[in-house]
Tab-separated table of C-alpha atoms in Angstrom:
chain	number	residue	atom	x	y	z
A	1	MET	CA	-12.295	23.548	-5.404
A	2	ARG	CA	-10.393	24.076	-2.178
A	3	VAL	CA	-7.543	21.617	-1.697
A	4	LEU	CA	-5.483	21.219	1.459
A	5	LEU	CA	-2.096	19.604	0.976
A	6	CYS	CA	-0.808	18.191	4.251
A	7	PRO	CA	2.275	16.140	3.335
A	8	LEU	CA	5.248	15.339	5.470
A	9	SER	CA	7.393	18.460	5.163
A	10	ASN	CA	10.688	16.743	4.364
A	11	PRO	CA	11.805	17.238	0.732
A	12	GLY	CA	11.347	13.618	-0.346
A	13	TYR	CA	7.626	13.899	0.462
A	14	LEU	CA	7.021	17.636	0.098
A	15	TYR	CA	8.394	18.303	-3.384
A	16	SER	CA	6.257	15.744	-5.205
A	17	THR	CA	3.159	16.987	-3.374
A	18	LEU	CA	3.978	20.555	-4.408
A	19	ALA	CA	4.216	19.401	-8.036
A	20	ILE	CA	0.619	18.219	-7.796
A	21	GLY	CA	-0.424	21.357	-5.951
A	22	ARG	CA	1.065	23.529	-8.698
A	23	GLU	CA	-0.919	21.590	-11.287
A	24	LEU	CA	-4.120	22.054	-9.277
A	25	ARG	CA	-3.364	25.763	-8.854
A	26	ALA	CA	-2.819	26.108	-12.624
A	27	ARG	CA	-6.320	24.673	-13.142
A	28	GLY	CA	-7.824	27.469	-11.076
A	29	HIS	CA	-8.275	25.784	-7.709
A	30	LEU	CA	-7.392	27.208	-4.312
A	31	VAL	CA	-4.480	25.204	-2.918
A	32	ALA	CA	-3.036	25.603	0.580
A	33	VAL	CA	-0.183	23.633	2.104
A	34	LEU	CA	-0.042	22.844	5.806
A	35	CYS	CA	3.680	22.547	6.518
A	36	SER	CA	6.382	22.769	9.144
A	37	PRO	CA	7.951	26.189	9.778
A	38	GLY	CA	11.092	25.240	7.872
A	39	ALA	CA	9.101	24.429	4.727
A	40	VAL	CA	7.158	27.699	4.501
A	41	ALA	CA	9.739	29.350	2.225
A	42	THR	CA	9.788	26.339	-0.124
A	43	VAL	CA	5.997	26.258	-0.377
A	44	THR	CA	5.951	29.975	-1.135
A	45	LEU	CA	8.664	29.509	-3.753
A	46	ALA	CA	6.445	26.902	-5.403
A	47	GLY	CA	3.726	29.530	-5.716
A	48	LEU	CA	1.327	28.008	-3.193
A	49	LEU	CA	-0.283	29.305	-0.010
A	50	ALA	CA	1.656	28.151	3.051
A	51	LEU	CA	-0.097	27.445	6.352
A	52	ASN	CA	2.433	27.169	9.169
A	53	VAL	CA	1.497	24.125	11.226
A	54	GLU	CA	2.693	25.958	14.356
A	55	GLU	CA	-0.523	27.946	14.142
A	56	TYR	CA	-2.432	24.697	14.627
A	57	GLY	CA	-0.227	22.518	16.805
A	58	PRO	CA	3.319	21.285	17.520
A	59	PRO	CA	5.816	22.111	14.732
A	60	LEU	CA	7.026	18.531	14.221
A	61	VAL	CA	3.723	16.755	13.566
A	62	LEU	CA	4.396	16.808	9.809
A	63	SER	CA	8.055	15.779	9.974
A	64	VAL	CA	9.656	12.443	9.147
A	65	GLY	CA	10.804	10.815	12.341
A	66	SER	CA	7.764	11.989	14.279
A	67	TRP	CA	4.995	10.191	12.369
A	68	HIS	CA	5.552	6.942	14.225
A	69	TRP	CA	5.230	8.347	17.726
A	70	VAL	CA	1.703	7.504	18.745
A	71	ALA	CA	1.512	10.528	21.030
A	72	GLU	CA	1.922	12.886	18.060
A	73	GLY	CA	-0.740	11.260	15.886
A	74	PRO	CA	-3.649	12.955	17.665
A	75	ALA	CA	-1.837	16.307	17.411
A	76	GLN	CA	-1.477	15.814	13.658
A	77	TYR	CA	-5.147	14.889	13.492
A	78	THR	CA	-6.169	18.073	15.301
A	79	ALA	CA	-3.867	20.329	13.277
A	80	VAL	CA	-5.057	18.973	9.925
A	81	MET	CA	-8.705	19.062	10.955
A	82	ASP	CA	-8.507	22.675	12.137
A	83	ALA	CA	-6.623	23.800	9.022
A	84	ALA	CA	-9.104	22.012	6.754
A	85	ARG	CA	-12.010	23.667	8.537
A	86	ASP	CA	-10.399	27.104	8.231
A	87	LEU	CA	-9.833	26.568	4.513
A	88	GLY	CA	-13.210	24.958	3.882
A	89	ALA	CA	-11.315	22.135	2.187
A	90	ASP	CA	-13.139	19.881	-0.239
A	91	VAL	CA	-10.329	17.294	-0.360
A	92	LEU	CA	-7.000	16.526	1.308
A	93	LEU	CA	-3.785	15.331	-0.289
A	94	THR	CA	-1.419	13.812	2.241
A	95	SER	CA	1.605	11.528	2.502
A	96	ILE	CA	1.858	7.858	3.221
A	97	LEU	CA	2.033	7.300	7.005
A	98	CYS	CA	0.115	10.504	7.865
A	99	HIS	CA	-2.453	8.649	9.938
A	100	GLY	CA	-3.692	11.801	11.659
A	101	ALA	CA	-4.528	13.420	8.326
A	102	LEU	CA	-6.517	10.379	7.199
A	103	LEU	CA	-8.480	10.382	10.438
A	104	ALA	CA	-9.142	14.126	10.160
A	105	ALA	CA	-10.581	13.626	6.668
A	106	GLU	CA	-12.805	10.842	7.978
A	107	ARG	CA	-14.103	13.008	10.824
A	108	LEU	CA	-14.748	15.908	8.410
A	109	ASP	CA	-16.332	13.548	5.849
A	110	ILE	CA	-14.118	14.725	2.982
A	111	PRO	CA	-11.976	12.538	0.706
A	112	ALA	CA	-8.262	12.117	1.315
A	113	VAL	CA	-5.823	11.154	-1.432
A	114	VAL	CA	-2.548	9.567	-0.295
A	115	LEU	CA	0.691	10.147	-2.164
A	116	GLY	CA	2.855	7.083	-1.674
A	117	LEU	CA	6.420	6.289	-2.634
A	118	SER	CA	7.808	4.641	-5.767
A	119	ALA	CA	6.732	1.071	-5.166
A	120	TRP	CA	4.080	-0.790	-3.185
A	121	LEU	CA	5.439	-1.610	0.285
A	122	TRP	CA	2.702	-3.825	1.732
A	123	PRO	CA	1.381	-7.301	0.842
A	124	TYR	CA	-0.064	-7.674	-2.642
A	125	ARG	CA	-3.677	-8.721	-3.096
A	126	GLY	CA	-2.408	-11.518	-5.333
A	127	GLY	CA	0.807	-12.662	-7.022
A	128	GLY	CA	3.951	-10.766	-6.240
A	129	PRO	CA	7.325	-11.563	-4.710
A	130	GLY	CA	8.844	-14.598	-3.069
A	131	GLU	CA	8.302	-15.956	0.409
A	132	GLY	CA	10.990	-13.937	2.204
A	133	ASP	CA	9.793	-10.659	0.754
A	134	THR	CA	6.182	-11.511	1.555
A	135	ALA	CA	7.045	-12.088	5.216
A	136	GLU	CA	8.734	-8.679	5.366
A	137	ARG	CA	5.705	-7.009	3.786
A	138	ASP	CA	3.369	-8.791	6.214
A	139	TRP	CA	5.447	-7.563	9.159
A	140	ARG	CA	5.504	-4.009	7.802
A	141	ILE	CA	1.740	-3.729	7.403
A	142	ARG	CA	1.110	-5.239	10.843
A	143	GLU	CA	3.338	-2.615	12.442
A	144	VAL	CA	1.854	0.287	10.497
A	145	ARG	CA	-1.737	-0.837	11.017
A	146	ALA	CA	-1.129	-1.200	14.766
A	147	LEU	CA	0.039	2.419	14.910
A	148	TYR	CA	-2.961	3.562	12.903
A	149	ASP	CA	-5.369	1.688	15.180
A	150	GLU	CA	-3.768	3.157	18.305
A	151	ILE	CA	-3.973	6.718	16.959
A	152	ARG	CA	-7.551	6.070	15.855
A	153	SER	CA	-8.415	4.991	19.379
A	154	ARG	CA	-6.773	8.060	20.898
A	155	THR	CA	-8.749	10.380	18.635
A	156	GLY	CA	-12.022	8.797	19.745
A	157	LEU	CA	-12.976	7.162	16.459
A	158	ALA	CA	-14.619	3.751	16.502
A	159	PRO	CA	-12.464	0.709	15.667
A	160	ARG	CA	-12.416	-0.580	12.090
A	161	ARG	CA	-12.739	-4.126	10.869
A	162	ASP	CA	-11.219	-4.437	7.404
A	163	ARG	CA	-10.785	-7.424	5.161
A	164	HIS	CA	-7.388	-6.061	4.112
A	165	PRO	CA	-5.250	-4.404	6.807
A	166	GLU	CA	-3.963	-1.688	4.451
A	167	GLN	CA	-7.474	-0.559	3.453
A	168	PRO	CA	-7.820	2.421	5.839
A	169	LEU	CA	-4.323	3.630	4.894
A	170	LEU	CA	-5.199	4.038	1.205
A	171	GLY	CA	-7.573	6.981	1.454
A	172	SER	CA	-9.986	7.399	-1.445
A	173	ALA	CA	-7.056	6.995	-3.846
A	174	PHE	CA	-3.445	5.925	-3.332
A	175	LEU	CA	-0.880	7.317	-5.771
A	176	LEU	CA	2.413	5.584	-6.485
A	177	ARG	CA	5.223	7.700	-7.952
A	178	GLY	CA	6.923	4.847	-9.787
A	179	HIS	CA	6.044	2.639	-12.742
A	180	PRO	CA	4.379	-0.811	-12.835
A	181	ALA	CA	7.765	-2.174	-13.966
A	182	LEU	CA	8.940	-1.658	-10.378
A	183	GLU	CA	6.369	-4.177	-9.125
A	184	PRO	CA	6.904	-7.953	-9.466
A	185	PRO	CA	5.328	-9.632	-12.508
A	186	GLY	CA	1.762	-10.663	-11.773
A	187	ALA	CA	1.468	-8.566	-8.624
A	188	GLU	CA	-2.095	-7.437	-7.901
A	189	LEU	CA	-2.535	-4.063	-6.180
A	190	PRO	CA	-5.701	-2.676	-4.577
A	191	LYS	CA	-7.997	-0.853	-6.984
A	192	GLU	CA	-7.250	2.412	-5.157
A	193	ALA	CA	-3.524	2.197	-5.987
A	194	VAL	CA	-2.509	3.938	-9.224
A	195	HIS	CA	0.954	4.485	-10.705
A	196	VAL	CA	0.976	8.140	-11.736
A	197	GLY	CA	4.746	8.617	-12.135
A	198	PRO	CA	7.402	10.787	-10.507
A	199	CYS	CA	5.512	14.101	-9.914
A	200	ALA	CA	8.818	15.914	-10.266
A	201	TRP	CA	9.475	19.359	-8.809
A	202	GLU	CA	12.338	20.850	-6.843
A	203	PRO	CA	13.434	24.404	-6.009
A	204	PRO	CA	15.329	26.092	-8.850
A	205	PRO	CA	19.076	25.521	-8.473
A	206	ASP	CA	21.410	28.363	-7.622
A	207	PRO	CA	23.445	28.930	-10.832
A	208	GLY	CA	26.519	30.004	-8.885
A	209	SER	CA	26.552	26.834	-6.790
A	210	VAL	CA	26.074	24.652	-9.857
A	211	ALA	CA	28.910	26.457	-11.672
A	212	LEU	CA	31.303	25.936	-8.755
A	213	ILE	CA	30.490	22.222	-8.578
A	214	GLU	CA	30.895	21.860	-12.341
A	215	GLN	CA	34.228	23.659	-12.144
A	216	GLU	CA	35.495	21.334	-9.420
A	217	THR	CA	34.434	18.164	-11.234
A	218	ARG	CA	36.120	19.386	-14.429
A	219	ARG	CA	39.293	20.089	-12.479
A	220	ILE	CA	39.429	16.527	-11.156
A	221	GLY	CA	38.530	15.164	-14.574
A	222	LYS	CA	37.204	11.737	-13.552
A	223	PRO	CA	33.765	10.222	-14.198
A	224	VAL	CA	31.279	11.593	-11.656
A	225	VAL	CA	29.138	9.413	-9.396
A	226	TYR	CA	26.308	11.243	-7.693
A	227	VAL	CA	25.845	9.825	-4.187
A	228	HIS	CA	22.641	10.491	-2.261
A	229	LEU	CA	22.737	9.301	1.333
A	230	GLY	CA	19.599	8.370	3.265
A	231	ARG	CA	18.989	7.383	6.860
A	232	THR	CA	20.950	4.430	8.180
A	233	PHE	CA	18.146	3.128	10.468
A	234	GLY	CA	20.792	1.924	12.895
A	235	GLY	CA	22.919	0.322	10.177
A	236	ASP	CA	26.556	1.020	9.387
A	237	SER	CA	27.698	4.280	7.859
A	238	MET	CA	28.483	4.152	4.150
A	239	TRP	CA	31.531	6.395	4.556
A	240	PRO	CA	34.169	3.617	4.827
A	241	ARG	CA	32.926	2.232	1.499
A	242	LEU	CA	32.727	5.689	-0.066
A	243	ASN	CA	36.270	6.498	0.987
A	244	ALA	CA	37.488	3.223	-0.480
A	245	ALA	CA	35.571	3.837	-3.721
A	246	PHE	CA	36.747	7.410	-4.307
A	247	THR	CA	40.288	7.588	-2.903
A	248	ARG	CA	42.987	7.053	-5.529
A	249	SER	CA	40.347	5.494	-7.764
A	250	PRO	CA	39.127	6.138	-11.333
A	251	PHE	CA	36.065	8.033	-10.055
A	252	GLN	CA	35.002	11.137	-8.196
A	253	ALA	CA	31.836	11.651	-6.168
A	254	VAL	CA	29.435	14.475	-5.459
A	255	VAL	CA	27.855	13.404	-2.179
A	256	GLU	CA	24.499	14.759	-1.038
A	257	ARG	CA	24.317	14.303	2.723
A	258	GLY	CA	20.539	14.261	2.809
A	259	ARG	CA	19.319	13.132	6.231
A	260	SER	CA	22.382	11.022	6.977
A	261	GLY	CA	24.786	11.666	9.833
A	262	ASP	CA	27.894	13.802	9.831
A	263	PRO	CA	30.095	13.314	6.742
A	264	ASP	CA	33.478	11.641	7.093
A	265	PRO	CA	35.302	11.942	3.760
A	266	ALA	CA	38.933	10.819	3.545
A	267	PRO	CA	41.291	13.809	3.137
A	268	ALA	CA	42.784	12.271	-0.025
A	269	GLY	CA	39.443	11.256	-1.498
A	270	ASP	CA	37.797	12.827	-4.524
A	271	LEU	CA	34.588	13.453	-2.585
A	272	LEU	CA	32.735	16.744	-2.802
A	273	VAL	CA	30.152	16.834	0.014
A	274	VAL	CA	27.102	19.056	-0.522
A	275	ARG	CA	23.761	19.751	1.075
A	276	LYS	CA	21.429	21.167	-1.550
A	277	PRO	CA	17.647	21.384	-1.891
A	278	TRP	CA	17.950	20.195	-5.516
A	279	MET	CA	19.604	17.279	-7.272
A	280	ASP	CA	18.711	17.388	-10.981
A	281	PRO	CA	21.758	19.464	-12.064
A	282	LEU	CA	24.073	17.144	-10.120
A	283	ILE	CA	22.574	13.970	-11.570
A	284	ALA	CA	22.979	15.534	-15.012
A	285	LEU	CA	26.736	15.752	-14.301
A	286	ALA	CA	26.952	12.117	-13.255
A	287	SER	CA	27.400	8.872	-15.150
A	288	LEU	CA	26.082	6.773	-12.262
A	289	VAL	CA	23.944	7.306	-9.147
A	290	LEU	CA	24.732	5.606	-5.830
A	291	THR	CA	21.920	5.740	-3.281
A	292	ASN	CA	20.467	3.990	-0.269
A	293	ALA	CA	17.384	3.574	-2.521
A	294	THR	CA	14.892	6.164	-1.420
A	295	SER	CA	12.285	7.327	-3.899
A	296	ALA	CA	13.526	10.836	-4.704
A	297	PRO	CA	17.066	9.982	-5.912
A	298	VAL	CA	15.984	6.749	-7.576
A	299	LEU	CA	13.256	8.458	-9.601
A	300	ALA	CA	15.480	11.422	-10.438
A	301	ALA	CA	18.261	9.107	-11.620
A	302	LEU	CA	15.884	7.139	-13.831
A	303	ARG	CA	14.283	10.268	-15.281
A	304	HIS	CA	17.802	11.195	-16.415
A	305	GLY	CA	18.421	7.654	-17.679
A	306	ARG	CA	21.227	7.045	-15.184
A	307	PRO	CA	21.933	3.520	-13.916
A	308	LEU	CA	21.938	2.934	-10.170
A	309	VAL	CA	24.052	1.322	-7.489
A	310	VAL	CA	21.973	0.671	-4.376
A	311	ALA	CA	22.914	0.196	-0.718
A	312	PRO	CA	19.611	-0.220	1.182
A	313	ASN	CA	19.127	0.028	4.930
A	314	GLY	CA	15.557	0.247	6.266
A	315	SER	CA	12.042	1.532	5.552
A	316	GLU	CA	11.281	1.583	1.792
A	317	GLN	CA	14.937	1.091	0.847
A	318	PRO	CA	15.092	-2.742	0.658
A	319	VAL	CA	11.842	-2.907	-1.356
A	320	LEU	CA	12.862	-0.222	-3.844
A	321	ALA	CA	16.421	-1.559	-4.147
A	322	ALA	CA	15.072	-5.036	-4.942
A	323	ALA	CA	12.625	-3.534	-7.456
A	324	CYS	CA	15.418	-1.655	-9.245
A	325	ARG	CA	17.604	-4.744	-9.422
A	326	ARG	CA	14.679	-6.823	-10.694
A	327	ALA	CA	14.058	-4.200	-13.406
A	328	GLY	CA	17.704	-4.399	-14.459
A	329	VAL	CA	18.490	-0.745	-13.661
A	330	ALA	CA	20.637	-1.253	-10.535
A	331	VAL	CA	23.341	-3.361	-8.955
A	332	ARG	CA	24.044	-3.831	-5.259
A	333	PHE	CA	26.840	-1.836	-3.606
A	334	PRO	CA	29.085	-4.298	-1.767
A	335	ASP	CA	29.297	-4.440	2.010
A	336	HIS	CA	33.075	-4.824	1.861
A	337	PRO	CA	34.963	-1.580	1.071
A	338	GLY	CA	37.589	-3.478	-0.875
A	339	GLN	CA	35.035	-4.440	-3.545
A	340	ALA	CA	33.602	-0.949	-4.066
A	341	VAL	CA	35.802	0.179	-6.976
A	342	GLU	CA	35.245	-3.073	-8.870
A	343	VAL	CA	31.464	-2.826	-8.556
A	344	LEU	CA	31.402	0.798	-9.720
A	345	SER	CA	33.701	-0.017	-12.642
A	346	ASP	CA	31.535	-2.928	-13.716
A	347	ALA	CA	28.362	-0.850	-13.426
A	348	LEU	CA	29.766	1.956	-15.565
A	349	ALA	CA	30.948	-0.502	-18.189
A	350	ASP	CA	27.693	-2.517	-18.353
A	351	PRO	CA	25.745	-1.601	-21.521
A	352	GLU	CA	22.674	-3.577	-20.442
A	353	LEU	CA	22.434	-1.701	-17.136
A	354	ALA	CA	22.560	1.603	-19.021
A	355	ARG	CA	20.050	0.413	-21.617
A	356	HIS	CA	17.545	-0.700	-18.997
A	357	ALA	CA	17.952	2.585	-17.090
A	358	ARG	CA	17.280	4.620	-20.221
A	359	GLY	CA	14.282	2.440	-21.073
A	360	LEU	CA	12.651	2.681	-17.660
A	361	GLY	CA	13.448	6.383	-17.559
A	362	SER	CA	11.613	6.837	-20.829
A	363	ARG	CA	8.573	4.980	-19.476
A	364	LEU	CA	8.560	7.079	-16.308
A	365	ARG	CA	8.726	10.300	-18.304
A	366	ALA	CA	5.817	9.086	-20.428
A	367	LEU	CA	3.534	8.841	-17.389
A	368	ALA	CA	1.429	11.923	-16.732
A	369	GLY	CA	2.846	12.441	-13.223
A	370	ALA	CA	1.455	15.540	-11.534
A	371	ARG	CA	-1.211	15.975	-14.230
A	372	ALA	CA	-2.598	12.494	-13.630
A	373	ALA	CA	-2.392	12.949	-9.863
A	374	ALA	CA	-4.228	16.277	-10.011
A	375	GLN	CA	-6.989	14.722	-12.087
A	376	ILE	CA	-7.412	11.934	-9.536
A	377	VAL	CA	-7.573	14.464	-6.687
A	378	LEU	CA	-10.277	16.433	-8.507
A	379	ALA	CA	-12.250	13.284	-9.294
A	380	GLN	CA	-12.756	12.585	-5.586
A	381	CYS	CA	-15.185	15.494	-5.195
A	382	SER	CA	-18.563	15.442	-6.866
A	383	SER	CA	-19.749	18.869	-5.674
A	384	PRO	CA	-16.843	21.065	-4.538
A	385	SER	CA	-17.503	24.427	-2.968
A	386	PRO	CA	-16.919	27.387	-5.300
A	387	VAL	CA	-13.663	29.332	-5.156
A	388	PRO	CA	-13.933	33.096	-5.684
A	389	ALA	CA	-11.813	34.336	-8.559
A	390	ASP	CA	-9.720	36.564	-6.287
A	391	GLN	CA	-8.701	33.546	-4.184
A	392	ARG	CA	-7.600	31.269	-7.030
C-alpha cells in the first residue's frame, strides 16, 4: 500500500503522525510524508520518505497558523493532490484542520484518515458536558465548518449538506490520541471517532544536552517542575506567574518555550529555559508538569504518570484542561502570581492527584496507539495498489 502522510508540520502534529508512519513502514508499506522544509530532517530521522511541500506549493500550507487563512486552503489542496498523484497514494493520513487535504482526497476518490488531538473538541452526538461547554463547542464547529465550506467553494467542489456539521471533517476515520476517560461520562461520539492513544514518537534526545540539564537541576537541588508553554492566543503571558512560582521558592523549573513568545525569566529565579525537539527526558526529571494544556505535553506527562497543573488559553486548551481536571489528574494554575507557589505545593503534596495521574497514564499506555492507528489506516483500502519490494 502507498500511504501519503500530510500532517501539519509542527511537532505537536507531526511527531504522532510519524509514529503511525513508522508502524506502517514496518509492515512493509511505502510511506511518504509531505512536509514543510523545516521538517524534512525530522521526517528523514524517523526513517520515512520526505516530500518537501515547496516542490508542490507555498512552504507554509502545512504549518500551524496558516491553516485558518482561507486563501491558503486551495494551495494546500493542490499541493496534497499533486503529491498524492505522484506517489500513487491509496490513502491519506492528515491532521485535524487540514481542510485542503480532505478535499484533495475527495477529488482523488481515496480515503483520508484524520489524526485529531487528545479529546473531542466539537459537539457530542449525545450526552456530554454542561450548557456553557456545549455553547463553546457549538461556536467552534460553526467557525471551523464555515472555513471548510469556503475552501470547498474555492476549490470548485459542490456544496455539502450534512446532518452533522462535523461530518466532512472526520474523513473515513477520525483518530483521537487520548483515552475515553478524557471525555465526559455518557458522551456519544460519531462512529468514525476512535480513541487509539498517544501515538508517541519524538526525535532521540541529545545525551550531552540531557546531561547538562540534569547536572543543573542537581546543583539547584529542588523538586523540578517541567513547564511547557503554548500559544497565548492573545492572552496574558505566563511569565509573571512563573517568576513568582520559581523565585526564592521551594521549586525549580525547566521551561520549554515551545511556540510561545520571547522568554522573560527573573534573574533570581530558578528557571532553566530550553527549546528542544524532545520532552520525555525532561518530564522524567520532573515531579509535576505545568502546561497550557496542549495535547503533546499533557499526553507525555500522563504516560510518565506525572500530575498536571494547567493554565489554558485558546484552541484545544480549555477543553483539554477541563478534561484533565474532570479526570482528577490536574489542577488549575492561578491567575494571580501570588497564589502560584501555594498551588504548586498543594499539587505536589496531593496523593489523590498523583494516584489519578498514574492510573490514567497506565490506561493510556495500555492502548495500542500507533499500532491501532496503522491498522485503521490500512482498513480504509480494500484493494491497494502493489508496492514493489525495492520501494518498501
